[in-house]
Coordinates of C-alpha atoms in Angstrom, one line a residue:
Chain A
M1 CA -20.7 36.7 -30.1
R2 CA -16.9 36.7 -30.0
N3 CA -17.1 36.2 -26.4
L4 CA -18.9 33.2 -26.2
K5 CA -17.0 31.1 -28.8
R6 CA -13.9 31.8 -26.5
Q7 CA -16.1 30.3 -23.4
L8 CA -16.8 27.6 -25.5
L9 CA -13.2 26.7 -26.2
A10 CA -12.7 26.7 -22.5
G11 CA -15.6 23.9 -22.5
P12 CA -13.7 20.4 -22.3
Y13 CA -11.3 22.3 -19.3
I14 CA -14.4 23.3 -17.9
L15 CA -16.4 19.8 -18.0
W16 CA -12.9 18.6 -16.4
M17 CA -12.4 20.9 -13.7
A18 CA -16.0 20.5 -12.6
G19 CA -15.9 16.8 -13.2
F20 CA -12.6 15.9 -11.3
I21 CA -11.1 18.8 -9.2
V22 CA -14.6 20.7 -8.0
L23 CA -16.8 18.1 -7.8
P24 CA -13.9 15.7 -5.5
T25 CA -13.3 18.4 -3.8
L26 CA -16.8 19.0 -2.5
V27 CA -17.0 15.5 -1.5
I28 CA -13.6 15.6 0.6
L29 CA -15.5 18.7 2.1
Y30 CA -18.3 17.3 3.1
Y31 CA -16.5 14.1 4.4
G32 CA -14.1 16.0 6.2
F33 CA -16.9 17.9 7.8
T34 CA -19.2 15.2 9.2
T35 CA -18.9 12.3 11.4
T36 CA -19.4 8.8 10.1
S37 CA -23.4 9.3 10.9
G38 CA -23.4 12.3 9.1
N39 CA -23.6 15.3 11.7
F40 CA -21.9 18.1 11.2
S41 CA -18.2 18.1 13.1
L42 CA -15.0 19.6 13.3
L43 CA -13.0 16.3 15.0
N44 CA -11.6 15.5 11.7
V45 CA -10.0 18.6 10.8
T46 CA -9.1 19.2 14.4
S47 CA -7.7 15.5 14.9
I48 CA -4.5 17.2 13.0
A49 CA -3.4 18.5 16.8
F50 CA -3.5 15.0 17.9
S51 CA -0.1 13.7 18.5
V52 CA 0.8 11.1 16.1
H53 CA -1.0 13.3 13.5
L54 CA 1.1 16.6 14.1
K55 CA 4.4 14.2 14.4
A56 CA 3.4 13.0 10.8
L57 CA 2.6 16.2 9.2
V58 CA 5.8 18.0 11.0
L59 CA 8.0 15.2 9.4
S60 CA 6.2 15.1 6.1
L61 CA 7.2 19.2 6.3
K62 CA 10.6 18.7 7.4
L63 CA 10.9 16.1 4.3
A64 CA 9.7 17.9 1.5
L65 CA 11.9 21.1 3.1
S66 CA 14.7 18.8 2.3
C67 CA 14.5 17.4 -0.8
T68 CA 13.4 21.1 -1.9
V69 CA 16.8 22.8 -0.8
I70 CA 18.7 19.6 -2.2
C71 CA 16.7 19.8 -5.6
L72 CA 17.5 24.1 -5.7
V73 CA 20.8 23.5 -4.6
L74 CA 21.4 20.8 -7.1
S75 CA 19.3 22.4 -10.1
Y76 CA 20.8 26.1 -10.3
P77 CA 24.4 25.4 -10.9
L78 CA 23.4 23.0 -13.5
A79 CA 20.9 24.8 -14.9
M80 CA 24.0 27.5 -15.5
I81 CA 25.9 25.0 -16.9
L82 CA 23.5 24.2 -18.9
N83 CA 22.8 27.7 -20.4
S84 CA 26.4 28.2 -21.1
M85 CA 26.5 25.4 -23.2
K86 CA 26.2 25.3 -27.2
S87 CA 22.4 24.9 -28.2
K88 CA 22.9 21.5 -29.6
S89 CA 24.5 20.0 -26.6
Q90 CA 22.2 21.8 -24.2
G91 CA 18.7 20.0 -25.8
L92 CA 20.9 16.5 -25.5
I93 CA 21.4 17.1 -21.7
V94 CA 17.6 18.4 -21.4
F95 CA 16.6 15.1 -23.3
I96 CA 18.7 13.0 -20.8
F97 CA 17.3 14.4 -17.7
I98 CA 13.8 13.9 -19.1
L99 CA 14.8 10.0 -20.4
P100 CA 13.8 8.5 -16.5
M101 CA 10.6 10.0 -16.8
W102 CA 9.5 7.9 -19.8
M103 CA 9.4 4.9 -17.0
N104 CA 6.6 5.0 -14.5
F105 CA 7.7 6.8 -11.2
M106 CA 6.2 3.3 -9.2
L107 CA 8.8 1.6 -11.4
R108 CA 11.9 3.8 -10.7
I109 CA 11.1 3.5 -6.9
L110 CA 10.7 0.0 -6.8
A111 CA 13.8 -0.5 -8.8
W112 CA 15.7 2.0 -6.0
R113 CA 14.7 -0.6 -3.3
L114 CA 16.5 -3.4 -5.0
L115 CA 19.6 -1.0 -5.8
L116 CA 19.6 0.1 -1.9
S117 CA 18.5 -3.2 -0.2
N118 CA 21.2 -4.8 2.1
N119 CA 22.4 -7.3 -0.7
G120 CA 21.3 -5.0 -3.3
V121 CA 23.5 -3.6 -6.1
I122 CA 25.1 -0.7 -4.8
N123 CA 25.9 -2.7 -1.2
S124 CA 27.7 -5.5 -3.2
L125 CA 29.8 -3.5 -5.3
L126 CA 30.7 -1.4 -2.6
G127 CA 31.4 -4.1 -0.9
A128 CA 33.7 -5.6 -3.7
L129 CA 35.6 -2.7 -3.5
S130 CA 35.9 -3.1 0.6
L131 CA 34.2 0.1 1.5
P132 CA 31.7 0.2 4.1
G133 CA 27.8 -0.3 3.2
L134 CA 25.1 2.4 2.6
D135 CA 22.7 1.7 5.0
I136 CA 20.1 4.1 3.9
L137 CA 17.4 2.0 2.7
N138 CA 14.0 1.9 5.0
T139 CA 15.2 5.2 7.0
P140 CA 14.1 9.0 6.3
K141 CA 16.9 9.2 4.4
A142 CA 15.9 7.0 1.6
V143 CA 12.4 8.7 1.2
V144 CA 14.2 12.1 0.6
F145 CA 16.5 10.5 -1.4
C146 CA 14.5 9.1 -4.0
M147 CA 12.2 12.3 -3.5
V148 CA 15.2 14.3 -5.2
Y149 CA 15.8 11.8 -7.5
D150 CA 12.1 11.5 -9.0
F151 CA 11.1 15.4 -8.6
L152 CA 14.6 16.5 -9.6
P153 CA 13.3 17.7 -13.3
F154 CA 10.4 19.9 -12.2
M155 CA 13.4 22.2 -10.7
V156 CA 15.9 22.1 -13.5
L157 CA 13.5 23.1 -16.5
P158 CA 11.9 26.1 -15.1
I159 CA 14.8 27.4 -13.6
Y160 CA 16.7 26.4 -16.9
N161 CA 14.0 28.0 -19.2
A162 CA 13.9 31.3 -17.5
M163 CA 17.4 31.4 -17.6
A164 CA 17.8 31.0 -21.0
R165 CA 15.1 33.8 -21.8
I166 CA 17.5 36.4 -20.6
Q167 CA 19.2 38.5 -23.4
P168 CA 22.8 38.1 -23.9
D169 CA 22.7 42.1 -24.4
I170 CA 21.4 42.7 -21.1
I171 CA 24.4 40.6 -19.5
E172 CA 26.7 42.7 -22.3
A173 CA 25.3 45.9 -21.0
A174 CA 26.3 45.1 -17.3
K175 CA 29.7 44.6 -18.3
D176 CA 30.1 47.7 -20.1
L177 CA 28.7 49.4 -17.1
G178 CA 31.7 48.2 -15.2
A179 CA 29.6 45.0 -13.0
G180 CA 32.0 42.3 -12.1
N181 CA 30.7 38.7 -12.6
I182 CA 29.6 38.2 -8.9
T183 CA 27.2 41.5 -8.9
I184 CA 25.8 40.1 -12.7
F185 CA 24.5 36.9 -10.7
F186 CA 23.3 38.7 -7.8
K187 CA 21.9 41.7 -9.7
I188 CA 20.6 40.3 -13.1
I189 CA 20.4 36.7 -12.9
V190 CA 19.2 35.6 -9.7
P191 CA 16.1 38.4 -10.1
L192 CA 15.6 37.3 -13.9
T193 CA 15.5 33.5 -12.9
M194 CA 12.9 34.3 -9.7
S195 CA 9.7 33.5 -11.4
G196 CA 11.3 29.3 -12.2
V197 CA 12.7 29.2 -9.3
I198 CA 9.4 29.5 -7.6
S199 CA 7.4 27.5 -10.1
G200 CA 10.4 25.0 -9.1
I201 CA 10.1 25.1 -5.6
I202 CA 6.0 25.0 -6.2
M203 CA 6.5 22.2 -8.6
V204 CA 9.0 20.3 -6.0
F205 CA 7.4 21.2 -2.5
V206 CA 4.3 20.2 -3.1
P207 CA 4.2 16.5 -4.4
A208 CA 6.8 16.2 -1.6
L209 CA 4.6 17.2 1.1
T210 CA 1.7 14.9 -0.2
S211 CA 3.9 12.0 -1.0
F212 CA 2.7 8.8 0.3
A213 CA 4.4 5.7 -2.1
I214 CA 7.7 6.8 -1.6
S215 CA 7.7 6.8 1.8
D216 CA 5.5 3.3 2.3
L217 CA 8.0 1.5 -0.2
L218 CA 11.9 3.1 0.7
G219 CA 10.8 3.6 4.3
G220 CA 10.0 0.1 4.9
G221 CA 7.0 1.1 6.5
K222 CA 8.6 2.7 9.1
V223 CA 8.5 6.5 8.1
L224 CA 5.0 7.7 8.7
L225 CA 4.0 10.9 6.9
I226 CA 0.8 12.6 7.0
G227 CA 0.0 11.1 3.3
N228 CA 0.5 7.7 4.7
V229 CA -1.7 8.5 8.1
I230 CA -4.7 10.0 5.4
E231 CA -4.1 6.8 3.0
Q232 CA -4.4 4.3 6.4
A233 CA -7.4 6.2 7.3
F234 CA -8.9 5.6 4.2
M235 CA -7.5 2.1 3.3
Q236 CA -7.3 0.4 6.7
E237 CA -9.9 1.8 9.1
Y238 CA -12.6 2.4 6.6
N239 CA -12.8 6.0 8.3
W240 CA -12.9 8.6 5.1
N241 CA -14.2 11.2 7.4
L242 CA -11.1 11.4 9.2
G243 CA -9.2 10.8 5.9
S244 CA -10.7 13.6 4.1
G245 CA -10.7 15.8 7.3
L246 CA -7.1 15.6 7.7
S247 CA -6.8 15.7 3.6
V248 CA -8.8 19.4 4.2
V249 CA -6.0 20.4 6.5
L250 CA -3.0 19.0 4.0
M251 CA -4.6 21.5 1.1
V252 CA -4.7 24.6 3.3
F253 CA -0.7 23.8 3.9
V254 CA -0.3 23.2 0.1
I255 CA -2.4 26.3 -0.8
A256 CA -0.8 28.5 1.8
S257 CA 2.8 27.6 0.2
M258 CA 1.6 28.2 -3.3
A259 CA 0.5 31.7 -1.9
L260 CA 3.4 32.7 0.1
M261 CA 5.6 31.6 -3.2
N262 CA 3.1 33.5 -5.6
S263 CA 3.7 36.5 -4.0
H264 CA 7.1 36.6 -4.4
G265 CA 7.5 35.9 -8.0
D266 CA 4.8 38.7 -10.1
E267 CA 7.2 39.1 -12.8
G268 CA 6.1 36.2 -14.7
G269 CA 8.5 33.9 -16.8
G270 CA 7.6 30.7 -14.9
T271 CA 6.0 27.4 -15.4
F272 CA 2.6 28.9 -13.8
A273 CA 3.1 32.3 -15.2
Chain B
M1 CA -23.8 34.8 -20.3
R2 CA -20.9 33.1 -18.7
K3 CA -22.8 32.1 -15.4
T4 CA -25.4 30.2 -17.3
I5 CA -22.6 28.5 -19.6
L6 CA -20.7 27.6 -16.3
F7 CA -24.0 26.4 -15.0
L8 CA -24.8 24.3 -18.2
L9 CA -21.5 22.9 -18.3
G10 CA -21.8 22.2 -14.8
I11 CA -24.9 19.9 -15.0
L12 CA -23.5 18.1 -18.2
A13 CA -20.5 17.6 -16.4
L14 CA -23.0 15.7 -13.5
S15 CA -25.3 14.1 -15.9
S16 CA -22.5 12.5 -17.6
F17 CA -21.5 11.2 -14.3
C18 CA -24.3 9.8 -13.3
A19 CA -24.5 8.1 -17.2
G20 CA -21.3 6.0 -15.8
C21 CA -23.2 4.7 -12.8
G22 CA -25.9 2.5 -14.4
K23 CA -23.4 0.0 -15.9
K24 CA -24.2 -2.8 -18.6
D25 CA -25.1 -6.1 -16.8
S26 CA -23.1 -9.0 -18.5
P27 CA -24.5 -12.3 -17.7
D28 CA -20.9 -13.8 -18.8
I29 CA -18.5 -12.3 -16.3
L30 CA -17.3 -12.7 -12.4
T31 CA -15.4 -10.4 -10.2
I32 CA -13.4 -11.7 -7.9
L33 CA -11.4 -9.9 -4.9
N34 CA -8.5 -12.1 -3.4
Y35 CA -5.2 -11.6 -1.1
G36 CA -2.2 -10.8 -3.3
K37 CA -0.4 -13.8 -5.0
Y38 CA -3.2 -16.2 -4.0
I39 CA -4.4 -18.0 -7.0
E40 CA -2.1 -19.5 -10.1
P41 CA -3.0 -17.2 -12.9
E42 CA -3.4 -19.5 -15.0
V43 CA -6.2 -21.2 -13.3
L44 CA -8.3 -17.9 -14.5
D45 CA -7.6 -18.5 -17.8
M46 CA -8.7 -22.1 -17.5
F47 CA -11.6 -21.2 -16.3
E48 CA -12.6 -18.8 -18.9
E49 CA -12.1 -21.1 -21.2
E50 CA -13.6 -23.8 -20.1
T51 CA -16.6 -22.1 -19.2
G52 CA -16.8 -18.8 -21.4
I53 CA -17.4 -16.7 -18.3
K54 CA -14.7 -13.7 -18.2
V55 CA -13.1 -13.3 -14.8
E56 CA -12.6 -9.5 -13.4
Y57 CA -9.7 -10.3 -10.9
E58 CA -8.5 -8.0 -8.6
E59 CA -6.2 -8.7 -5.2
Y60 CA -5.7 -6.5 -2.0
I61 CA -3.1 -6.5 1.2
T62 CA -4.7 -6.9 4.2
P63 CA -8.5 -8.0 5.5
E64 CA -9.0 -4.4 6.3
N65 CA -8.0 -3.2 2.8
M66 CA -10.4 -5.5 1.8
Y67 CA -13.2 -4.1 3.9
T68 CA -12.8 -0.8 2.6
K69 CA -12.7 -1.8 -1.3
Y70 CA -16.1 -3.9 -0.6
K71 CA -17.9 -1.0 1.3
A72 CA -17.3 1.5 -1.2
G73 CA -19.3 -0.3 -3.5
A74 CA -17.9 0.9 -6.6
I75 CA -17.8 -2.9 -8.0
D76 CA -20.2 -5.3 -7.7
Y77 CA -17.8 -8.5 -6.1
D78 CA -19.0 -11.6 -7.2
L79 CA -16.8 -13.5 -4.9
I80 CA -14.2 -12.8 -1.9
C81 CA -11.5 -14.8 -0.6
T82 CA -10.8 -13.5 3.1
S83 CA -9.8 -14.4 6.5
D84 CA -11.5 -16.1 9.3
Y85 CA -12.2 -13.2 11.5
M86 CA -13.3 -10.8 8.8
I87 CA -16.2 -13.3 7.3
E88 CA -17.3 -13.4 10.9
K89 CA -17.6 -9.6 10.8
L90 CA -19.2 -9.4 7.3
I91 CA -21.9 -12.1 8.0
K92 CA -22.6 -10.4 11.6
E93 CA -23.3 -7.3 9.1
D94 CA -25.2 -9.4 6.9
E95 CA -23.4 -8.9 4.1
A96 CA -22.5 -12.6 3.3
L97 CA -25.0 -14.4 0.7
E98 CA -25.4 -18.2 1.4
L99 CA -24.1 -20.7 -1.0
N100 CA -25.9 -23.4 -2.7
F101 CA -23.7 -26.7 -1.9
G102 CA -25.9 -28.6 -4.7
N103 CA -24.0 -26.7 -7.1
I104 CA -20.6 -27.3 -5.8
P105 CA -21.2 -30.8 -5.7
L106 CA -17.0 -31.3 -5.7
A107 CA -16.6 -29.5 -2.1
R108 CA -17.0 -33.0 -1.2
H109 CA -13.3 -33.3 -2.0
L110 CA -12.4 -31.1 1.0
D111 CA -11.7 -32.3 4.3
Q112 CA -14.5 -32.4 7.0
T113 CA -12.1 -31.0 9.6
Y114 CA -11.8 -28.0 7.6
F115 CA -15.7 -27.0 7.4
D116 CA -15.8 -27.8 11.2
F117 CA -12.9 -25.5 11.6
C118 CA -15.1 -22.9 9.7
K119 CA -18.2 -23.2 11.6
S120 CA -15.9 -20.8 14.6
F121 CA -17.0 -18.1 12.2
D122 CA -19.9 -19.4 10.3
P123 CA -21.5 -22.1 12.5
D124 CA -23.9 -23.7 10.3
N125 CA -21.2 -23.9 7.1
Q126 CA -23.9 -21.8 5.0
Y127 CA -21.5 -19.2 3.5
T128 CA -18.1 -20.2 3.2
L129 CA -15.5 -22.7 1.6
P130 CA -12.1 -23.3 2.7
Y131 CA -9.8 -22.7 0.6
F132 CA -6.3 -22.6 2.5
F133 CA -5.0 -22.8 6.1
G134 CA -2.0 -22.2 8.3
T135 CA -0.5 -20.2 10.8
V136 CA 2.2 -17.4 11.4
G137 CA 5.4 -18.3 12.2
I138 CA 9.2 -16.8 12.2
L139 CA 10.8 -17.4 8.9
Y140 CA 14.6 -17.3 9.5
N141 CA 18.1 -18.0 8.1
K142 CA 20.0 -20.7 9.8
K143 CA 23.3 -19.0 9.0
M144 CA 22.2 -15.5 10.5
V145 CA 20.6 -16.7 13.5
D146 CA 21.0 -19.0 16.7
E147 CA 18.6 -21.7 16.4
S148 CA 18.2 -22.7 19.9
K149 CA 16.6 -19.3 20.3
V150 CA 13.6 -19.4 17.3
D151 CA 11.4 -21.4 19.4
S152 CA 10.5 -18.3 21.1
W153 CA 8.7 -14.7 20.2
D154 CA 11.5 -13.2 22.7
I155 CA 14.0 -13.8 19.6
L156 CA 12.2 -10.7 17.8
W157 CA 13.7 -8.4 20.4
D158 CA 16.8 -9.8 20.1
Q159 CA 18.9 -6.9 19.8
S160 CA 21.7 -8.4 18.1
Y161 CA 19.6 -8.9 15.2
S162 CA 19.2 -5.3 15.2
G163 CA 18.2 -3.8 11.2
K164 CA 17.6 -7.6 10.1
I165 CA 14.1 -8.0 11.5
I166 CA 11.1 -8.0 9.5
M167 CA 7.5 -7.5 11.0
A168 CA 4.4 -7.8 9.3
D169 CA 2.6 -4.7 8.3
S170 CA -0.7 -5.8 9.4
V171 CA -2.3 -4.8 12.4
R172 CA -3.7 -7.6 14.0
D173 CA -0.7 -10.1 12.9
S174 CA 1.9 -7.6 14.8
F175 CA 0.1 -7.0 17.9
M176 CA -0.6 -10.8 18.0
V177 CA 3.0 -11.6 18.1
A178 CA 3.4 -9.2 21.5
E179 CA 0.3 -10.1 22.9
K180 CA 1.2 -13.7 22.6
R181 CA 4.7 -12.7 24.0
L182 CA 3.1 -11.4 27.1
G183 CA 1.1 -14.3 27.1
Y184 CA -2.3 -12.7 26.2
S185 CA -5.2 -13.7 24.2
L186 CA -4.6 -12.4 20.6
N187 CA -8.3 -11.5 21.0
T188 CA -7.9 -9.3 24.1
T189 CA -10.0 -6.0 24.2
D190 CA -8.5 -5.0 27.6
D191 CA -6.8 -1.4 27.4
D192 CA -4.0 -2.0 29.9
K193 CA -2.6 -5.3 28.1
L194 CA -3.0 -3.3 24.6
R195 CA -1.0 -0.9 25.7
E196 CA 1.2 -3.2 27.2
A197 CA 1.5 -4.8 23.6
Q198 CA 2.0 -1.7 22.2
N199 CA 5.0 -0.7 24.2
L200 CA 6.6 -4.0 23.7
L201 CA 6.3 -3.2 19.6
I202 CA 7.2 0.4 20.1
E203 CA 10.3 -0.6 21.9
Q204 CA 10.7 -3.1 18.9
K205 CA 10.9 -0.4 16.3
P206 CA 14.5 0.2 16.3
L207 CA 15.7 -3.4 15.2
V208 CA 12.9 -3.7 12.7
Y209 CA 14.2 -3.9 9.1
S210 CA 10.5 -2.9 7.6
Y211 CA 7.4 -3.6 7.6
L212 CA 6.1 -5.7 5.1
V213 CA 3.2 -8.0 3.8
D214 CA 3.7 -10.0 0.8
E215 CA 7.4 -8.5 0.0
A216 CA 8.6 -10.4 3.0
Q217 CA 9.2 -13.5 1.4
D218 CA 10.5 -11.9 -1.5
E219 CA 13.7 -10.0 1.1
M220 CA 14.0 -13.2 2.9
I221 CA 14.6 -15.4 -0.2
A222 CA 17.0 -12.3 -1.3
E223 CA 19.1 -12.6 2.7
N224 CA 18.2 -8.9 2.9
A225 CA 17.5 -10.0 6.5
A226 CA 17.5 -12.4 9.2
M227 CA 14.1 -13.4 10.1
A228 CA 10.6 -12.2 9.1
V229 CA 6.6 -12.7 10.9
V230 CA 5.5 -14.5 8.0
Y231 CA 2.2 -17.2 6.9
S232 CA 3.2 -20.4 7.3
G233 CA 2.8 -21.0 3.6
E234 CA 4.9 -17.7 2.3
A235 CA 7.8 -19.7 4.5
G236 CA 7.0 -23.2 2.9
L237 CA 7.6 -21.7 -0.6
A238 CA 10.4 -19.3 0.5
L239 CA 11.9 -22.6 1.7
E240 CA 12.0 -24.1 -1.7
Y241 CA 13.9 -21.0 -3.1
N242 CA 16.8 -20.7 -0.6
E243 CA 17.4 -23.8 1.5
N244 CA 19.5 -21.5 4.1
L245 CA 15.9 -21.2 5.4
A246 CA 13.5 -22.5 8.1
F247 CA 10.3 -21.8 9.8
S248 CA 9.5 -21.7 13.5
V249 CA 5.9 -21.5 15.1
P250 CA 7.0 -20.5 18.5
K251 CA 5.8 -22.2 21.4
E252 CA 4.3 -19.1 23.0
G253 CA 1.7 -20.1 20.5
S254 CA 0.8 -18.0 17.7
N255 CA -2.5 -17.3 15.1
M256 CA -3.9 -20.2 13.2
W257 CA -6.1 -19.1 10.3
I258 CA -8.2 -20.1 7.9
D259 CA -9.1 -18.2 4.5
A260 CA -12.0 -19.1 2.6
W261 CA -14.6 -18.0 -0.1
F262 CA -18.1 -16.4 0.6
M263 CA -20.6 -14.5 -1.8
P264 CA -21.0 -11.2 -0.7
K265 CA -24.4 -9.1 -0.8
S266 CA -23.2 -7.3 -4.1
A267 CA -22.8 -10.6 -6.2
K268 CA -24.7 -10.4 -9.6
H269 CA -23.4 -13.6 -10.6
T270 CA -23.7 -16.3 -8.2
E271 CA -24.3 -18.5 -10.5
N272 CA -21.2 -18.2 -12.2
A273 CA -19.5 -17.4 -8.5
E274 CA -20.7 -21.4 -7.6
K275 CA -19.6 -22.6 -10.7
F276 CA -16.0 -21.0 -10.1
L277 CA -15.8 -22.7 -6.2
N278 CA -16.7 -25.9 -7.8
F279 CA -13.6 -25.6 -10.2
L280 CA -11.6 -24.6 -7.6
C281 CA -12.5 -28.1 -6.0
R282 CA -11.4 -29.8 -8.8
E283 CA -8.3 -31.6 -8.2
D284 CA -6.1 -30.8 -11.2
I285 CA -7.1 -27.0 -10.1
A286 CA -6.3 -27.5 -6.7
Y287 CA -3.4 -28.8 -7.1
L288 CA -2.4 -26.2 -9.4
N289 CA -3.5 -23.3 -6.5
F290 CA -1.5 -25.6 -4.1
D291 CA 1.4 -25.3 -6.3
Y292 CA 1.3 -21.9 -6.6
V293 CA 0.8 -20.6 -3.1
Y294 CA 1.9 -23.7 -1.1
Y295 CA -0.4 -23.1 1.9
A296 CA -2.1 -26.2 3.8
T297 CA -4.8 -27.4 1.5
P298 CA -8.5 -28.9 2.9
N299 CA -8.9 -30.9 -0.3
I300 CA -7.9 -34.5 0.5
Q301 CA -7.6 -35.6 -3.1
V302 CA -4.5 -32.8 -3.2
K303 CA -2.8 -33.8 -0.4
D304 CA -2.8 -37.6 -1.1
S305 CA -1.4 -37.2 -4.3
L306 CA 1.2 -35.2 -2.6
D307 CA 4.8 -37.6 -2.2
T308 CA 5.2 -38.1 1.5
E309 CA 8.0 -35.7 2.3
L310 CA 5.7 -33.1 1.1
Q311 CA 2.9 -34.5 3.1
E312 CA 5.2 -34.4 6.4
N313 CA 6.3 -31.0 5.7
T314 CA 5.5 -29.3 8.7
T315 CA 5.8 -25.9 7.6
I316 CA 3.0 -25.9 5.1
F317 CA 0.7 -28.7 6.9
P318 CA 1.0 -27.4 10.5
P319 CA 0.7 -30.5 13.0
K320 CA -2.0 -30.7 15.6
E321 CA 0.3 -29.8 18.7
I322 CA 1.2 -26.7 16.9
L323 CA -2.2 -25.9 16.0
D324 CA -3.8 -26.9 19.4
N325 CA -1.8 -24.1 20.8
C326 CA -2.8 -21.6 18.0
E327 CA -5.7 -19.4 18.3
V328 CA -8.1 -17.8 15.8
L329 CA -8.8 -14.4 15.2
K330 CA -12.4 -13.1 16.2
P331 CA -13.4 -9.6 14.8
L332 CA -13.4 -6.9 17.8
D333 CA -16.1 -4.2 18.5
D334 CA -16.0 -1.0 16.4
E335 CA -14.3 0.8 19.8
T336 CA -11.9 -1.6 20.7
T337 CA -10.5 -1.6 16.5
M338 CA -10.5 1.9 16.7
R339 CA -7.6 1.7 19.2
Y340 CA -6.3 -0.6 17.8
N341 CA -5.6 1.4 14.6
L342 CA -4.6 4.6 16.5
Y343 CA -2.1 2.5 18.9
W344 CA -1.0 0.9 15.5
K345 CA -0.3 4.4 14.3
E346 CA 1.8 5.4 17.2
I347 CA 3.9 2.8 16.6
K348 CA 4.5 3.4 13.2
S349 CA 5.0 7.0 13.7
A350 CA 7.3 6.5 16.8
D351 CA 11.2 6.8 16.5

């Protein structure tokens, strides 16, 4: 009886999952493995091997990877600094970090386009200071830049959470036993924040890999990511089978990267634990 | 036990989904699908106020996007405005409903010339009501561009404008530029010619600032680029905002297009749709729309009411000798369409 009650509590979520996750996935799988006339076919999935699609996938992986690395390099020291501050100012800084997320993500991308354009605010300022202009709009650099800007909080917060959870006693004990700062960092802090790092990596890498709006708006239509190819297949070419087939391939990449990461982070304590 | 619960919940989820499908059908609505920035928003409010019909209005970017939205079938559109070749494709697929011109008496305000133009895709003028027409050309900034050279598409391949060129983010429009530069028809299906055009566009890509449709105008007004491939009306409007801008239709020829309204098969409120079309032909409404989108209007009353300077504005109202040099887009067969799409993707992914 107790078991039944518990299951009923999960009801709304199961309903949600069935309607908005399982069902759509099945539809994607159906479209992905059939032709327009409804016959079984592997062509949509294997078309990832076409040079255009492969190039887009490689570029997506490359940009997502650079975005993740940059986020990690920025976030880790930041989380450490945050953690060493007084708890009152910690709350304020975390708040400031989350503040931009109150605004819609599309609006922020559009704002960056205006800021970065040839006669935009940034270039006018640089020009006024007689510095060379920043010419990154409509290049992959601008796409990575905006991805970092958008996804940075998703890296900072889990790392910061994991770090805040380390008991000061542990570090004191290590010091008592004669460990130097470097040893403490590598033997205690890094292993204990690993779960946060891994959640952070997943939460940055996966959306970066699948994004298409950022590359569309800041890449000037010149940066073709796999997300753009899929979007074009659906919206431009009216070829849902191809779009679904490529989505299946992308899903495999996403699941593989999550599995790879999770196999390293079983200790728990991260956002997904 | 757990399995049965899961199963029951699954069924529930499915059934609640299907319940959403049988939407209530209210008689007092009108669902419209139109290009972006292609109607004075106030016109919709005025129509709602005058008739009590609630307008559900949706926009799209390229005709291909429209085709997908319509074909997806999620929304029953009553009225769609799109371009010549796409209407022709839909008429051929038997997706258009005949208009009852008896309910659109004000259509007499439209110049017969443009009904004749429409005959190229709607031979008996049964399905469509012309809305606006124009050409495609180069919108350029006089301060940044050598004006003696803008009479040719060649200028879009000129190295000295590297990073200052905006191309159209639309398959047919971008290919049109390359095809016309090569002296081919913009409806060519010949694979060698297509490849040649593709190579030209790939060669051009390093010079391109960005590929845009509706935003090209804004970028040009802000002087972020030196020239852009745009529709004539967009150029007309941009000229109003920035006096350094000018427009040219290159001598190699270009695309003459005409956008028109039609009722798709999904239409549930055909009477409302015809009422709306009649409303659009009314002089004051047609004027508001003209003033907002700034494309050439087929409405004689509106054109006559404009001051002569505007009537003689060749950017907005392309003269006959330019139109004679232009070609109308035709729908392509499925295989050629696929090739166009693939080649376009290759251009977009080229370095």
